Amino acid sequence: MADQPKAPVGYNDTPFIPGSKYRVHDSDRPQPAIVTPGEHGSPPSDAVVLFDGTSLAAWQSVKGGAAGWKVENGYMEVVPKSGDIRTEQEFGDCQLHVEWAAPADVKGDSQGRGNSGVFMMGRYEIQVLDCYDNPTYADGTAAAIYGEFPPLVNACRKPGEWQVYDIIWTAPRFNGAQLAAPAYLTMLFNGVLVHNHQALIGPTSHRRVVPWEAHPPVGPLRLQDHNNPMRFRNIWYRALTAE
Ligand code: MG
């Protein structure tokens, strides 16, 4: 039987794509790398795993020394007053996955209920808060860029249930001491878009607006101890720039 004619896998007689060294449908353009996706939120094959549920080996206290949070049953839990923790690993542009849960036993209200935070590069807080039937200021809602932008919607699950942050982060760029480009955040909260390429105003503070301050192109992931026994699991990232 005669071979079927093969479909073309590219062209070399097409115009160049503006701004690119490749032609439209160029057969010489490198193939995208193959990545095996994870099942049900587990890390894809090229992820850097920061917490797999067994150990805080990748973490340390922001105050110095070992991370003071506890690990049990596949999650880490804030030990109130032990302080924020941070990764030893530092990174910039990334896709970051974090899961968290607030205590099922609801205590406190507003910013006092189920508060923690995911600090990108150690400086820029994505708020973690039990926002299920818990009014608070909008820019302090769960998934808010704290003090800057509320999430587009409140997609918070009930306390005790696992919540998922999927973050696409573009680090700010600096020219010496000057800001060249702000940080940008795109984010899904429990699969729902809550920020769409949102430019940040500056680093996080409380009751203040703080100007940009130049810092290295990479920084740690930091998690906040806000005196509530918040839980985290399944933390991983994929670097989006080679630096
Ligand atoms: Mg917080």
JSON list of C-alpha atoms and ligand atoms in Angstrom, two decimals:
[
{"chain": "A", "resi": 1, "resn": "MET", "atom": "CA", "xyz": [0.00, 0.00, 0.00]},
{"chain": "A", "resi": 2, "resn": "ALA", "atom": "CA", "xyz": [1.35, 3.42, -0.95]},
{"chain": "A", "resi": 3, "resn": "ASP", "atom": "CA", "xyz": [2.39, 5.73, 1.90]},
{"chain": "A", "resi": 4, "resn": "GLN", "atom": "CA", "xyz": [-0.06, 8.48, 2.68]},
{"chain": "A", "resi": 5, "resn": "PRO", "atom": "CA", "xyz": [1.33, 11.91, 1.71]},
{"chain": "A", "resi": 6, "resn": "LYS", "atom": "CA", "xyz": [2.76, 13.52, 4.83]},
{"chain": "A", "resi": 7, "resn": "ALA", "atom": "CA", "xyz": [1.32, 16.77, 6.10]},
{"chain": "A", "resi": 8, "resn": "PRO", "atom": "CA", "xyz": [3.93, 19.53, 6.19]},
{"chain": "A", "resi": 9, "resn": "VAL", "atom": "CA", "xyz": [5.55, 20.11, 9.62]},
{"chain": "A", "resi": 10, "resn": "GLY", "atom": "CA", "xyz": [6.54, 23.63, 8.68]},
{"chain": "A", "resi": 11, "resn": "TYR", "atom": "CA", "xyz": [7.44, 26.03, 5.93]},
{"chain": "A", "resi": 12, "resn": "ASN", "atom": "CA", "xyz": [10.52, 27.91, 4.81]},
{"chain": "A", "resi": 13, "resn": "ASP", "atom": "CA", "xyz": [8.94, 30.06, 2.11]},
{"chain": "A", "resi": 14, "resn": "THR", "atom": "CA", "xyz": [6.70, 32.19, 4.32]},
{"chain": "A", "resi": 15, "resn": "PRO", "atom": "CA", "xyz": [7.24, 35.82, 5.46]},
{"chain": "A", "resi": 16, "resn": "PHE", "atom": "CA", "xyz": [9.17, 36.59, 8.63]},
{"chain": "A", "resi": 17, "resn": "ILE", "atom": "CA", "xyz": [7.09, 37.35, 11.72]},
{"chain": "A", "resi": 18, "resn": "PRO", "atom": "CA", "xyz": [7.69, 41.02, 12.62]},
{"chain": "A", "resi": 19, "resn": "GLY", "atom": "CA", "xyz": [10.23, 41.27, 15.41]},
{"chain": "A", "resi": 20, "resn": "SER", "atom": "CA", "xyz": [11.13, 37.59, 15.11]},
{"chain": "A", "resi": 21, "resn": "LYS", "atom": "CA", "xyz": [13.94, 35.68, 13.44]},
{"chain": "A", "resi": 22, "resn": "TYR", "atom": "CA", "xyz": [11.43, 33.00, 12.47]},
{"chain": "A", "resi": 23, "resn": "ARG", "atom": "CA", "xyz": [9.08, 32.77, 9.53]},
{"chain": "A", "resi": 24, "resn": "VAL", "atom": "CA", "xyz": [5.35, 32.14, 9.88]},
{"chain": "A", "resi": 25, "resn": "HIS", "atom": "CA", "xyz": [5.03, 28.38, 10.63]},
{"chain": "A", "resi": 26, "resn": "ASP", "atom": "CA", "xyz": [8.84, 28.08, 10.50]},
{"chain": "A", "resi": 27, "resn": "SER", "atom": "CA", "xyz": [9.92, 24.45, 10.50]},
{"chain": "A", "resi": 28, "resn": "ASP", "atom": "CA", "xyz": [13.20, 25.40, 12.22]},
{"chain": "A", "resi": 29, "resn": "ARG", "atom": "CA", "xyz": [11.55, 27.11, 15.20]},
{"chain": "A", "resi": 30, "resn": "PRO", "atom": "CA", "xyz": [12.35, 25.14, 18.39]},
{"chain": "A", "resi": 31, "resn": "GLN", "atom": "CA", "xyz": [9.57, 22.95, 19.68]},
{"chain": "A", "resi": 32, "resn": "PRO", "atom": "CA", "xyz": [8.04, 23.86, 23.07]},
{"chain": "A", "resi": 33, "resn": "ALA", "atom": "CA", "xyz": [9.56, 21.77, 25.83]},
{"chain": "A", "resi": 34, "resn": "ILE", "atom": "CA", "xyz": [7.50, 18.77, 26.87]},
{"chain": "A", "resi": 35, "resn": "VAL", "atom": "CA", "xyz": [6.12, 19.06, 30.41]},
{"chain": "A", "resi": 36, "resn": "THR", "atom": "CA", "xyz": [4.04, 16.35, 32.04]},
{"chain": "A", "resi": 37, "resn": "PRO", "atom": "CA", "xyz": [1.14, 18.00, 33.84]},
{"chain": "A", "resi": 38, "resn": "GLY", "atom": "CA", "xyz": [0.41, 17.03, 37.43]},
{"chain": "A", "resi": 39, "resn": "GLU", "atom": "CA", "xyz": [-2.75, 15.21, 38.44]},
{"chain": "A", "resi": 40, "resn": "HIS", "atom": "CA", "xyz": [-5.27, 17.11, 40.54]},
{"chain": "A", "resi": 41, "resn": "GLY", "atom": "CA", "xyz": [-2.96, 19.98, 41.39]},
{"chain": "A", "resi": 42, "resn": "SER", "atom": "CA", "xyz": [0.20, 17.97, 41.98]},
{"chain": "A", "resi": 43, "resn": "PRO", "atom": "CA", "xyz": [3.32, 19.58, 40.51]},
{"chain": "A", "resi": 44, "resn": "PRO", "atom": "CA", "xyz": [4.06, 19.36, 36.79]},
{"chain": "A", "resi": 45, "resn": "SER", "atom": "CA", "xyz": [7.29, 17.65, 35.80]},
{"chain": "A", "resi": 46, "resn": "ASP", "atom": "CA", "xyz": [9.39, 20.84, 35.58]},
{"chain": "A", "resi": 47, "resn": "ALA", "atom": "CA", "xyz": [8.24, 22.45, 38.85]},
{"chain": "A", "resi": 48, "resn": "VAL", "atom": "CA", "xyz": [10.50, 23.31, 41.77]},
{"chain": "A", "resi": 49, "resn": "VAL", "atom": "CA", "xyz": [8.73, 21.86, 44.81]},
{"chain": "A", "resi": 50, "resn": "LEU", "atom": "CA", "xyz": [9.02, 24.11, 47.87]},
{"chain": "A", "resi": 51, "resn": "PHE", "atom": "CA", "xyz": [6.79, 22.07, 50.17]},
{"chain": "A", "resi": 52, "resn": "ASP", "atom": "CA", "xyz": [5.66, 18.49, 49.50]},
{"chain": "A", "resi": 53, "resn": "GLY", "atom": "CA", "xyz": [3.89, 17.95, 52.82]},
{"chain": "A", "resi": 54, "resn": "THR", "atom": "CA", "xyz": [6.74, 16.21, 54.60]},
{"chain": "A", "resi": 55, "resn": "SER", "atom": "CA", "xyz": [9.36, 18.74, 55.67]},
{"chain": "A", "resi": 56, "resn": "LEU", "atom": "CA", "xyz": [10.30, 22.40, 56.07]},
{"chain": "A", "resi": 57, "resn": "ALA", "atom": "CA", "xyz": [13.81, 21.70, 54.78]},
{"chain": "A", "resi": 58, "resn": "ALA", "atom": "CA", "xyz": [13.43, 24.37, 52.07]},
{"chain": "A", "resi": 59, "resn": "TRP", "atom": "CA", "xyz": [12.30, 26.98, 54.61]},
{"chain": "A", "resi": 60, "resn": "GLN", "atom": "CA", "xyz": [13.76, 29.13, 57.35]},
{"chain": "A", "resi": 61, "resn": "SER", "atom": "CA", "xyz": [12.50, 31.73, 59.80]},
{"chain": "A", "resi": 62, "resn": "VAL", "atom": "CA", "xyz": [12.57, 35.30, 58.51]},
{"chain": "A", "resi": 63, "resn": "LYS", "atom": "CA", "xyz": [14.10, 36.16, 61.89]},
{"chain": "A", "resi": 64, "resn": "GLY", "atom": "CA", "xyz": [16.91, 33.68, 61.17]},
{"chain": "A", "resi": 65, "resn": "GLY", "atom": "CA", "xyz": [17.28, 30.03, 62.07]},
{"chain": "A", "resi": 66, "resn": "ALA", "atom": "CA", "xyz": [14.91, 27.15, 61.51]},
{"chain": "A", "resi": 67, "resn": "ALA", "atom": "CA", "xyz": [11.30, 27.66, 60.47]},
{"chain": "A", "resi": 68, "resn": "GLY", "atom": "CA", "xyz": [9.15, 27.42, 63.61]},
{"chain": "A", "resi": 69, "resn": "TRP", "atom": "CA", "xyz": [5.97, 26.11, 61.99]},
{"chain": "A", "resi": 70, "resn": "LYS", "atom": "CA", "xyz": [4.81, 22.52, 62.41]},
{"chain": "A", "resi": 71, "resn": "VAL", "atom": "CA", "xyz": [4.36, 19.83, 59.78]},
{"chain": "A", "resi": 72, "resn": "GLU", "atom": "CA", "xyz": [1.72, 17.11, 60.12]},
{"chain": "A", "resi": 73, "resn": "ASN", "atom": "CA", "xyz": [-0.74, 15.16, 57.96]},
{"chain": "A", "resi": 74, "resn": "GLY", "atom": "CA", "xyz": [0.76, 16.51, 54.74]},
{"chain": "A", "resi": 75, "resn": "TYR", "atom": "CA", "xyz": [0.49, 20.18, 55.56]},
{"chain": "A", "resi": 76, "resn": "MET", "atom": "CA", "xyz": [2.42, 22.87, 57.42]},
{"chain": "A", "resi": 77, "resn": "GLU", "atom": "CA", "xyz": [0.67, 24.95, 60.06]},
{"chain": "A", "resi": 78, "resn": "VAL", "atom": "CA", "xyz": [1.49, 28.38, 61.45]},
{"chain": "A", "resi": 79, "resn": "VAL", "atom": "CA", "xyz": [2.67, 28.26, 65.05]},
{"chain": "A", "resi": 80, "resn": "PRO", "atom": "CA", "xyz": [1.42, 31.66, 66.24]},
{"chain": "A", "resi": 81, "resn": "LYS", "atom": "CA", "xyz": [4.17, 34.06, 67.32]},
{"chain": "A", "resi": 82, "resn": "SER", "atom": "CA", "xyz": [6.90, 31.90, 65.76]},
{"chain": "A", "resi": 83, "resn": "GLY", "atom": "CA", "xyz": [7.22, 34.42, 62.95]},
{"chain": "A", "resi": 84, "resn": "ASP", "atom": "CA", "xyz": [7.07, 34.50, 59.17]},
{"chain": "A", "resi": 85, "resn": "ILE", "atom": "CA", "xyz": [8.93, 31.86, 57.22]},
{"chain": "A", "resi": 86, "resn": "ARG", "atom": "CA", "xyz": [10.71, 32.12, 53.86]},
{"chain": "A", "resi": 87, "resn": "THR", "atom": "CA", "xyz": [12.23, 29.85, 51.30]},
{"chain": "A", "resi": 88, "resn": "GLU", "atom": "CA", "xyz": [15.96, 29.59, 50.95]},
{"chain": "A", "resi": 89, "resn": "GLN", "atom": "CA", "xyz": [15.35, 29.44, 47.22]},
{"chain": "A", "resi": 90, "resn": "GLU", "atom": "CA", "xyz": [15.03, 32.84, 45.52]},
{"chain": "A", "resi": 91, "resn": "PHE", "atom": "CA", "xyz": [13.28, 33.45, 42.22]},
{"chain": "A", "resi": 92, "resn": "GLY", "atom": "CA", "xyz": [11.70, 36.17, 40.09]},
{"chain": "A", "resi": 93, "resn": "ASP", "atom": "CA", "xyz": [9.18, 35.73, 37.27]},
{"chain": "A", "resi": 94, "resn": "CYS", "atom": "CA", "xyz": [7.24, 32.57, 37.97]},
{"chain": "A", "resi": 95, "resn": "GLN", "atom": "CA", "xyz": [4.11, 30.50, 38.01]},
{"chain": "A", "resi": 96, "resn": "LEU", "atom": "CA", "xyz": [3.40, 29.75, 41.67]},
{"chain": "A", "resi": 97, "resn": "HIS", "atom": "CA", "xyz": [0.94, 27.27, 43.15]},
{"chain": "A", "resi": 98, "resn": "VAL", "atom": "CA", "xyz": [-0.05, 27.45, 46.83]},
{"chain": "A", "resi": 99, "resn": "GLU", "atom": "CA", "xyz": [-2.87, 25.74, 48.72]},
{"chain": "A", "resi": 100, "resn": "TRP", "atom": "CA", "xyz": [-4.09, 26.95, 52.11]},
{"chain": "A", "resi": 101, "resn": "ALA", "atom": "CA", "xyz": [-6.85, 26.35, 54.61]},
{"chain": "A", "resi": 102, "resn": "ALA", "atom": "CA", "xyz": [-8.25, 28.44, 57.45]},
{"chain": "A", "resi": 103, "resn": "PRO", "atom": "CA", "xyz": [-9.29, 26.75, 60.71]},
{"chain": "A", "resi": 104, "resn": "ALA", "atom": "CA", "xyz": [-12.71, 25.08, 60.54]},
{"chain": "A", "resi": 105, "resn": "ASP", "atom": "CA", "xyz": [-13.24, 26.35, 64.07]},
{"chain": "A", "resi": 106, "resn": "VAL", "atom": "CA", "xyz": [-13.98, 29.98, 63.22]},
{"chain": "A", "resi": 107, "resn": "LYS", "atom": "CA", "xyz": [-12.56, 32.59, 65.57]},
{"chain": "A", "resi": 108, "resn": "GLY", "atom": "CA", "xyz": [-12.29, 36.35, 65.25]},
{"chain": "A", "resi": 109, "resn": "ASP", "atom": "CA", "xyz": [-13.50, 38.59, 62.46]},
{"chain": "A", "resi": 110, "resn": "SER", "atom": "CA", "xyz": [-12.33, 40.88, 59.68]},
{"chain": "A", "resi": 111, "resn": "GLN", "atom": "CA", "xyz": [-8.51, 40.84, 59.51]},
{"chain": "A", "resi": 112, "resn": "GLY", "atom": "CA", "xyz": [-8.39, 38.77, 62.71]},
{"chain": "A", "resi": 113, "resn": "ARG", "atom": "CA", "xyz": [-9.96, 35.67, 61.13]},
{"chain": "A", "resi": 114, "resn": "GLY", "atom": "CA", "xyz": [-7.75, 33.23, 59.29]},
{"chain": "A", "resi": 115, "resn": "ASN", "atom": "CA", "xyz": [-5.09, 35.74, 58.29]},
{"chain": "A", "resi": 116, "resn": "SER", "atom": "CA", "xyz": [-1.80, 34.88, 56.62]},
{"chain": "A", "resi": 117, "resn": "GLY", "atom": "CA", "xyz": [-0.14, 36.00, 53.43]},
{"chain": "A", "resi": 118, "resn": "VAL", "atom": "CA", "xyz": [1.88, 34.95, 50.44]},
{"chain": "A", "resi": 119, "resn": "PHE", "atom": "CA", "xyz": [4.68, 37.46, 49.95]},
{"chain": "A", "resi": 120, "resn": "MET", "atom": "CA", "xyz": [6.16, 37.42, 46.46]},
{"chain": "A", "resi": 121, "resn": "MET", "atom": "CA", "xyz": [9.91, 38.10, 46.54]},
{"chain": "A", "resi": 122, "resn": "GLY", "atom": "CA", "xyz": [9.50, 38.59, 50.30]},
{"chain": "A", "resi": 123, "resn": "ARG", "atom": "CA", "xyz": [7.90, 42.01, 49.71]},
{"chain": "A", "resi": 124, "resn": "TYR", "atom": "CA", "xyz": [4.57, 41.92, 47.89]},
{"chain": "A", "resi": 125, "resn": "GLU", "atom": "CA", "xyz": [1.67, 40.39, 49.80]},
{"chain": "A", "resi": 126, "resn": "ILE", "atom": "CA", "xyz": [-1.13, 38.42, 48.24]},
{"chain": "A", "resi": 127, "resn": "GLN", "atom": "CA", "xyz": [-3.54, 38.32, 51.15]},
{"chain": "A", "resi": 128, "resn": "VAL", "atom": "CA", "xyz": [-4.59, 35.03, 52.71]},
{"chain": "A", "resi": 129, "resn": "LEU", "atom": "CA", "xyz": [-7.74, 35.44, 54.81]},
{"chain": "A", "resi": 130, "resn": "ASP", "atom": "CA", "xyz": [-10.86, 33.47, 55.69]},
{"chain": "A", "resi": 131, "resn": "CYS", "atom": "CA", "xyz": [-13.22, 35.61, 53.60]},
{"chain": "A", "resi": 132, "resn": "TYR", "atom": "CA", "xyz": [-16.20, 33.27, 53.77]},
{"chain": "A", "resi": 133, "resn": "ASP", "atom": "CA", "xyz": [-18.96, 35.42, 55.26]},
{"chain": "A", "resi": 134, "resn": "ASN", "atom": "CA", "xyz": [-16.36, 37.68, 56.86]},
{"chain": "A", "resi": 135, "resn": "PRO", "atom": "CA", "xyz": [-16.61, 41.34, 55.82]},
{"chain": "A", "resi": 136, "resn": "THR", "atom": "CA", "xyz": [-13.37, 43.31, 55.83]},
{"chain": "A", "resi": 137, "resn": "TYR", "atom": "CA", "xyz": [-11.84, 46.15, 53.83]},
{"chain": "A", "resi": 138, "resn": "ALA", "atom": "CA", "xyz": [-11.86, 45.22, 50.15]},
{"chain": "A", "resi": 139, "resn": "ASP", "atom": "CA", "xyz": [-8.12, 45.54, 49.58]},
{"chain": "A", "resi": 140, "resn": "GLY", "atom": "CA", "xyz": [-7.55, 43.14, 52.47]},
{"chain": "A", "resi": 141, "resn": "THR", "atom": "CA", "xyz": [-9.83, 40.39, 51.10]},
{"chain": "A", "resi": 142, "resn": "ALA", "atom": "CA", "xyz": [-8.43, 36.94, 50.34]},
{"chain": "A", "resi": 143, "resn": "ALA", "atom": "CA", "xyz": [-6.42, 37.16, 47.09]},
{"chain": "A", "resi": 144, "resn": "ALA", "atom": "CA", "xyz": [-6.16, 40.95, 47.31]},
{"chain": "A", "resi": 145, "resn": "ILE", "atom": "CA", "xyz": [-2.89, 42.62, 46.47]},
{"chain": "A", "resi": 146, "resn": "TYR", "atom": "CA", "xyz": [-2.85, 43.85, 50.04]},
{"chain": "A", "resi": 147, "resn": "GLY", "atom": "CA", "xyz": [-3.58, 47.56, 50.40]},
{"chain": "A", "resi": 148, "resn": "GLU", "atom": "CA", "xyz": [-3.68, 48.04, 46.62]},
{"chain": "A", "resi": 149, "resn": "PHE", "atom": "CA", "xyz": [-6.19, 45.97, 44.64]},
{"chain": "A", "resi": 150, "resn": "PRO", "atom": "CA", "xyz": [-9.11, 43.81, 45.79]},
{"chain": "A", "resi": 151, "resn": "PRO", "atom": "CA", "xyz": [-9.62, 40.58, 43.85]},
{"chain": "A", "resi": 152, "resn": "LEU", "atom": "CA", "xyz": [-12.09, 40.90, 40.96]},
{"chain": "A", "resi": 153, "resn": "VAL", "atom": "CA", "xyz": [-14.43, 38.54, 42.86]},
{"chain": "A", "resi": 154, "resn": "ASN", "atom": "CA", "xyz": [-14.50, 36.72, 46.20]},
{"chain": "A", "resi": 155, "resn": "ALA", "atom": "CA", "xyz": [-14.09, 33.01, 45.38]},
{"chain": "A", "resi": 156, "resn": "CYS", "atom": "CA", "xyz": [-13.38, 31.89, 48.94]},
{"chain": "A", "resi": 157, "resn": "ARG", "atom": "CA", "xyz": [-14.43, 28.44, 50.06]},
{"chain": "A", "resi": 158, "resn": "LYS", "atom": "CA", "xyz": [-15.65, 27.62, 53.57]},
{"chain": "A", "resi": 159, "resn": "PRO", "atom": "CA", "xyz": [-13.19, 27.61, 56.47]},
{"chain": "A", "resi": 160, "resn": "GLY", "atom": "CA", "xyz": [-11.54, 24.22, 56.85]},
{"chain": "A", "resi": 161, "resn": "GLU", "atom": "CA", "xyz": [-11.65, 23.57, 53.09]},
{"chain": "A", "resi": 162, "resn": "TRP", "atom": "CA", "xyz": [-8.52, 23.74, 50.94]},
{"chain": "A", "resi": 163, "resn": "GLN", "atom": "CA", "xyz": [-8.18, 26.87, 48.81]},
{"chain": "A", "resi": 164, "resn": "VAL", "atom": "CA", "xyz": [-5.94, 27.22, 45.76]},
{"chain": "A", "resi": 165, "resn": "TYR", "atom": "CA", "xyz": [-3.85, 30.14, 44.54]},
{"chain": "A", "resi": 166, "resn": "ASP", "atom": "CA", "xyz": [-2.38, 29.95, 41.05]},
{"chain": "A", "resi": 167, "resn": "ILE", "atom": "CA", "xyz": [-0.23, 33.00, 40.50]},
{"chain": "A", "resi": 168, "resn": "ILE", "atom": "CA", "xyz": [1.59, 34.28, 37.42]},
{"chain": "A", "resi": 169, "resn": "TRP", "atom": "CA", "xyz": [4.11, 36.80, 38.59]},
{"chain": "A", "resi": 170, "resn": "THR", "atom": "CA", "xyz": [6.24, 39.25, 36.66]},
{"chain": "A", "resi": 171, "resn": "ALA", "atom": "CA", "xyz": [8.89, 40.79, 38.88]},
{"chain": "A", "resi": 172, "resn": "PRO", "atom": "CA", "xyz": [9.44, 44.55, 38.81]},
{"chain": "A", "resi": 173, "resn": "ARG", "atom": "CA", "xyz": [12.39, 45.81, 36.77]},
{"chain": "A", "resi": 174, "resn": "PHE", "atom": "CA", "xyz": [14.78, 48.47, 37.98]},
{"chain": "A", "resi": 175, "resn": "ASN", "atom": "CA", "xyz": [17.35, 50.66, 36.26]},
{"chain": "A", "resi": 176, "resn": "GLY", "atom": "CA", "xyz": [19.72, 51.33, 39.12]},
{"chain": "A", "resi": 177, "resn": "ALA", "atom": "CA", "xyz": [17.52, 52.90, 41.79]},
{"chain": "A", "resi": 178, "resn": "GLN", "atom": "CA", "xyz": [14.76, 53.79, 39.31]},
{"chain": "A", "resi": 179, "resn": "LEU", "atom": "CA", "xyz": [11.70, 51.70, 38.54]},
{"chain": "A", "resi": 180, "resn": "ALA", "atom": "CA", "xyz": [11.75, 50.59, 34.90]},
{"chain": "A", "resi": 181, "resn": "ALA", "atom": "CA", "xyz": [8.58, 48.46, 35.00]},
{"chain": "A", "resi": 182, "resn": "PRO", "atom": "CA", "xyz": [6.26, 47.57, 37.87]},
{"chain": "A", "resi": 183, "resn": "ALA", "atom": "CA", "xyz": [5.47, 44.03, 38.98]},
{"chain": "A", "resi": 184, "resn": "TYR", "atom": "CA", "xyz": [2.47, 42.41, 37.30]},
{"chain": "A", "resi": 185, "resn": "LEU", "atom": "CA", "xyz": [0.13, 39.81, 38.72]},
{"chain": "A", "resi": 186, "resn": "THR", "atom": "CA", "xyz": [-2.28, 37.46, 37.04]},
{"chain": "A", "resi": 187, "resn": "MET", "atom": "CA", "xyz": [-4.03, 35.11, 39.43]},
{"chain": "A", "resi": 188, "resn": "LEU", "atom": "CA", "xyz": [-6.67, 32.40, 39.79]},
{"chain": "A", "resi": 189, "resn": "PHE", "atom": "CA", "xyz": [-8.32, 31.79, 43.17]},
{"chain": "A", "resi": 190, "resn": "ASN", "atom": "CA", "xyz": [-9.94, 28.35, 43.30]},
{"chain": "A", "resi": 191, "resn": "GLY", "atom": "CA", "xyz": [-9.85, 28.39, 39.49]},
{"chain": "A", "resi": 192, "resn": "VAL", "atom": "CA", "xyz": [-11.51, 31.81, 39.19]},
{"chain": "A", "resi": 193, "resn": "LEU", "atom": "CA", "xyz": [-9.65, 34.78, 37.67]},
{"chain": "A", "resi": 194, "resn": "VAL", "atom": "CA", "xyz": [-9.12, 37.43, 40.35]},
{"chain": "A", "resi": 195, "resn": "HIS", "atom": "CA", "xyz": [-6.31, 39.55, 38.82]},
{"chain": "A", "resi": 196, "resn": "ASN", "atom": "CA", "xyz": [-5.63, 40.01, 35.12]},
{"chain": "A", "resi": 197, "resn": "HIS", "atom": "CA", "xyz": [-2.14, 41.39, 34.43]},
{"chain": "A", "resi": 198, "resn": "GLN", "atom": "CA", "xyz": [-2.58, 43.88, 37.27]},
{"chain": "A", "resi": 199, "resn": "ALA", "atom": "CA", "xyz": [0.30, 46.31, 37.72]},
{"chain": "A", "resi": 200, "resn": "LEU", "atom": "CA", "xyz": [1.31, 46.76, 41.35]},
{"chain": "A", "resi": 201, "resn": "ILE", "atom": "CA", "xyz": [1.69, 50.20, 42.94]},
{"chain": "A", "resi": 202, "resn": "GLY", "atom": "CA", "xyz": [4.66, 49.26, 45.12]},
{"chain": "A", "resi": 203, "resn": "PRO", "atom": "CA", "xyz": [5.67, 47.03, 48.01]},
{"chain": "A", "resi": 204, "resn": "THR", "atom": "CA", "xyz": [3.16, 46.03, 50.68]},
{"chain": "A", "resi": 205, "resn": "SER", "atom": "CA", "xyz": [2.55, 48.03, 53.80]},
{"chain": "A", "resi": 206, "resn": "HIS", "atom": "CA", "xyz": [-0.27, 48.64, 56.31]},
{"chain": "A", "resi": 207, "resn": "ARG", "atom": "CA", "xyz": [-2.19, 51.93, 56.33]},
{"chain": "A", "resi": 208, "resn": "ARG", "atom": "CA", "xyz": [0.47, 53.51, 54.11]},
{"chain": "A", "resi": 209, "resn": "VAL", "atom": "CA", "xyz": [1.50, 53.83, 50.48]},
{"chain": "A", "resi": 210, "resn": "VAL", "atom": "CA", "xyz": [5.14, 52.91, 50.02]},
{"chain": "A", "resi": 211, "resn": "PRO", "atom": "CA", "xyz": [7.21, 53.86, 46.95]},
{"chain": "A", "resi": 212, "resn": "TRP", "atom": "CA", "xyz": [9.12, 51.32, 44.89]},
{"chain": "A", "resi": 213, "resn": "GLU", "atom": "CA", "xyz": [12.55, 50.51, 46.16]},
{"chain": "A", "resi": 214, "resn": "ALA", "atom": "CA", "xyz": [15.09, 48.75, 43.94]},
{"chain": "A", "resi": 215, "resn": "HIS", "atom": "CA", "xyz": [15.91, 45.16, 44.90]},
{"chain": "A", "resi": 216, "resn": "PRO", "atom": "CA", "xyz": [17.55, 42.13, 43.31]},
{"chain": "A", "resi": 217, "resn": "PRO", "atom": "CA", "xyz": [15.76, 40.37, 40.42]},
{"chain": "A", "resi": 218, "resn": "VAL", "atom": "CA", "xyz": [15.06, 37.35, 42.63]},
{"chain": "A", "resi": 219, "resn": "GLY", "atom": "CA", "xyz": [13.71, 36.99, 46.15]},
{"chain": "A", "resi": 220, "resn": "PRO", "atom": "CA", "xyz": [12.28, 34.33, 48.47]},
{"chain": "A", "resi": 221, "resn": "LEU", "atom": "CA", "xyz": [8.70, 33.24, 48.87]},
{"chain": "A", "resi": 222, "resn": "ARG", "atom": "CA", "xyz": [7.56, 34.32, 52.32]},
{"chain": "A", "resi": 223, "resn": "LEU", "atom": "CA", "xyz": [4.52, 33.14, 54.28]},
{"chain": "A", "resi": 224, "resn": "GLN", "atom": "CA", "xyz": [3.04, 35.24, 57.06]},
{"chain": "A", "resi": 225, "resn": "ASP", "atom": "CA", "xyz": [2.47, 34.40, 60.71]},
{"chain": "A", "resi": 226, "resn": "HIS", "atom": "CA", "xyz": [-0.51, 36.61, 61.60]},
{"chain": "A", "resi": 227, "resn": "ASN", "atom": "CA", "xyz": [-1.30, 34.71, 64.81]},
{"chain": "A", "resi": 228, "resn": "ASN", "atom": "CA", "xyz": [-3.81, 32.35, 63.20]},
{"chain": "A", "resi": 229, "resn": "PRO", "atom": "CA", "xyz": [-3.13, 28.58, 62.80]},
{"chain": "A", "resi": 230, "resn": "MET", "atom": "CA", "xyz": [-3.34, 28.63, 59.01]},
{"chain": "A", "resi": 231, "resn": "ARG", "atom": "CA", "xyz": [-2.36, 25.58, 56.98]},
{"chain": "A", "resi": 232, "resn": "PHE", "atom": "CA", "xyz": [-0.45, 25.33, 53.70]},
{"chain": "A", "resi": 233, "resn": "ARG", "atom": "CA", "xyz": [0.31, 22.45, 51.38]},
{"chain": "A", "resi": 234, "resn": "ASN", "atom": "CA", "xyz": [1.46, 21.64, 47.84]},
{"chain": "A", "resi": 235, "resn": "ILE", "atom": "CA", "xyz": [3.67, 24.67, 47.18]},
{"chain": "A", "resi": 236, "resn": "TRP", "atom": "CA", "xyz": [5.63, 24.75, 43.93]},
{"chain": "A", "resi": 237, "resn": "TYR", "atom": "CA", "xyz": [6.76, 27.14, 41.26]},
{"chain": "A", "resi": 238, "resn": "ARG", "atom": "CA", "xyz": [8.02, 27.18, 37.69]},
{"chain": "A", "resi": 239, "resn": "ALA", "atom": "CA", "xyz": [10.58, 29.86, 36.85]},
{"chain": "A", "resi": 240, "resn": "LEU", "atom": "CA", "xyz": [9.59, 31.87, 33.78]},
{"chain": "A", "resi": 241, "resn": "THR", "atom": "CA", "xyz": [12.95, 33.49, 33.13]},
{"chain": "A", "resi": 242, "resn": "ALA", "atom": "CA", "xyz": [16.39, 31.96, 33.15]},
{"chain": "A", "resi": 243, "resn": "GLU", "atom": "CA", "xyz": [18.54, 34.20, 35.38]},
{"chain": "B", "resi": 1, "resn": "MG", "atom": "MG", "xyz": [-2.02, 38.84, 55.73]}
]
